[in-house]
Coordinates of C-alpha atoms in Angstrom, one line a residue:
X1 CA -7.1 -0.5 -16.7
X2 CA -6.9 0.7 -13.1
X3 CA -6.3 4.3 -12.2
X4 CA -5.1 5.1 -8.7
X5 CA -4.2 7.9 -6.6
X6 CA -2.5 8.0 -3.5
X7 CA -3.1 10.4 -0.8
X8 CA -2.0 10.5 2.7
X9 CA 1.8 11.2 2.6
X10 CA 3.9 13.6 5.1
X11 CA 6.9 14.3 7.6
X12 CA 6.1 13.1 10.8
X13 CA 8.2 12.5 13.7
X14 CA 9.4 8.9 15.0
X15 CA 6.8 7.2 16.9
X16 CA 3.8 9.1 15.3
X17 CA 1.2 8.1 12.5
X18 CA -0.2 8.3 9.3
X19 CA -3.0 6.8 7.2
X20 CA -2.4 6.6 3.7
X21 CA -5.4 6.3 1.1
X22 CA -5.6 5.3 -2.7
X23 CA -8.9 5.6 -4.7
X24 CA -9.5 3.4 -7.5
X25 CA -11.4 4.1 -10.5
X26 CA -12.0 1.8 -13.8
X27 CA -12.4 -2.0 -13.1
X28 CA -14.3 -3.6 -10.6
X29 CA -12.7 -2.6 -7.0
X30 CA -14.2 -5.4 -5.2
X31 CA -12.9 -8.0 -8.2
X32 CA -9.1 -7.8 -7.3
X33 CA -6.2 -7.5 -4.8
X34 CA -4.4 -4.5 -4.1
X35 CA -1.1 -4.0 -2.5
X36 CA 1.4 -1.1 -1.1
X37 CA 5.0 -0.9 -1.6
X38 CA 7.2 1.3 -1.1
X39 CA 10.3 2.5 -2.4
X40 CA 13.5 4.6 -0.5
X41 CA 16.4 6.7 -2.5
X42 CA 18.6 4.2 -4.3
X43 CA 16.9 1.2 -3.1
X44 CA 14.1 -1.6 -4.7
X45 CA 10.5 -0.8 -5.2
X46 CA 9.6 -3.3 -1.9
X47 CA 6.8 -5.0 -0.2
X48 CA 4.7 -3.7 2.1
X49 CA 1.4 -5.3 2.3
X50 CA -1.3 -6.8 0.3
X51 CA -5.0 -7.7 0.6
X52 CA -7.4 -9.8 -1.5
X53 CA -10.3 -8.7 -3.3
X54 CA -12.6 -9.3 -0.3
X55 CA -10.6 -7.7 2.4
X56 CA -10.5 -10.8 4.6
X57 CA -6.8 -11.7 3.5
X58 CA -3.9 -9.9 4.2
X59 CA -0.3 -9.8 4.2
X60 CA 2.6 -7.6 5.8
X61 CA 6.4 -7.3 5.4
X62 CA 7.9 -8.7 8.4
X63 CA 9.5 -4.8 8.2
X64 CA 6.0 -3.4 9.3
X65 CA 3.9 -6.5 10.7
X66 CA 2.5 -5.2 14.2
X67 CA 3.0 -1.3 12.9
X68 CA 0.8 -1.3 10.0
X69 CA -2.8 -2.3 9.0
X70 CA -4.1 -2.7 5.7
X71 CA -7.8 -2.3 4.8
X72 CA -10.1 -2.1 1.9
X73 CA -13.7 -0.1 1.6
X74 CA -15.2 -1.9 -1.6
X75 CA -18.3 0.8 -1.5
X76 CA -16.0 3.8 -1.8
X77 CA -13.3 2.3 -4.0
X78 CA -10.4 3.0 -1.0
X79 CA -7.7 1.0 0.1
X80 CA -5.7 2.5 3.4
X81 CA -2.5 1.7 4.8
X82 CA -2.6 2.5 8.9
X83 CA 1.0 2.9 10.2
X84 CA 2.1 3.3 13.3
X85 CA 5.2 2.9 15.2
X86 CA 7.0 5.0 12.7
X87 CA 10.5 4.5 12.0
X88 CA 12.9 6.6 10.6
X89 CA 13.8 3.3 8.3
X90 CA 10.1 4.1 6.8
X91 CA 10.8 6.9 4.9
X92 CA 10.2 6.5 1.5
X93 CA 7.8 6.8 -1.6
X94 CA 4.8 4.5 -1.1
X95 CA 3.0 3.3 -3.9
X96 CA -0.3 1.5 -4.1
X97 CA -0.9 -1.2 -7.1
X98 CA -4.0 -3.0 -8.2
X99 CA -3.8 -6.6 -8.9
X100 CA -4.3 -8.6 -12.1
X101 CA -6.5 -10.8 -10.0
X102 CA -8.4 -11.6 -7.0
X103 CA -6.0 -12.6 -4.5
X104 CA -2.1 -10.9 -3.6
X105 CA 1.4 -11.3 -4.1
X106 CA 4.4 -10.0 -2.7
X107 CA 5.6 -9.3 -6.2
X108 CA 5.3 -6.5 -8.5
X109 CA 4.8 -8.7 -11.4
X110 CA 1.7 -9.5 -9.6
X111 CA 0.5 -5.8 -10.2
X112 CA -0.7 -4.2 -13.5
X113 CA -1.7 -0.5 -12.2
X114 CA 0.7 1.5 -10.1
X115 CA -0.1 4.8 -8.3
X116 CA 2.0 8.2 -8.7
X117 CA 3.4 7.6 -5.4
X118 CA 3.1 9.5 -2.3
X119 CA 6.4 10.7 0.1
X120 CA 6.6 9.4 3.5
X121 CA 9.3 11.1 5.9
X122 CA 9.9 10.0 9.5
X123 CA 12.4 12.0 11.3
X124 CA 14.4 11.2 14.2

């Protein structure tokens, strides 16, 4: 099992930044994929990016492609999510997940470990 906690989260105005960060602990970090969703009041948990196990593959939301960046540092356990370009259509709880296996997926299925979450606001 895959504990994770998500760090990172805040209000920030349209336009601006933030770089969330989740911290893995228990299995391997470098021996699967991780992913980020995200999920807004009274909508679907959603997709928001995913990276394999080596850091070299990556996938984006056509929501968030050009805005965000995913990364991985499999020395210090820490996936981040750079986002930029923030919209007020952001907003919402984003979760990070770690992956049953080496590569990622789009679904939650995919996913057998799920951060607490972390509350992203954008303002207009």
């Amino acid at each position: 099992q895959v504990q994770l906690v998500e760090s990172g989260g805040g209000l920030v105005q349209a336009g601006g930044s933030l770089r969330l960060s989740c911290a893995a602990s228990g299995r391997t970090f470098s021996s699967y994929g991780m992913g980020w969703f995200r999920q807004a009041p009274g909508k679907e948990r959603e997709f928001v990016s995913g990276i394999d196990y080596s850091g070299f593959s990556t996938k984006y939301a056509a929501s968030v492609k050009g805005r965000f960046a995913i990364s991985r540092d499999n020395a210090k356990n820490l996936v981040l999510l750079q986002m930029t370009s923030l919209k007020p259509a952001d907003t919402a709880v984003y979760y990070c997940a770690a992956g049953r296996g080496s590569g990622y997926s789009d679904d939650t299925k995919f996913f057998g470990s799920w951060g607490q979450g972390t509350q992203v606001t954008v303002s207009s």
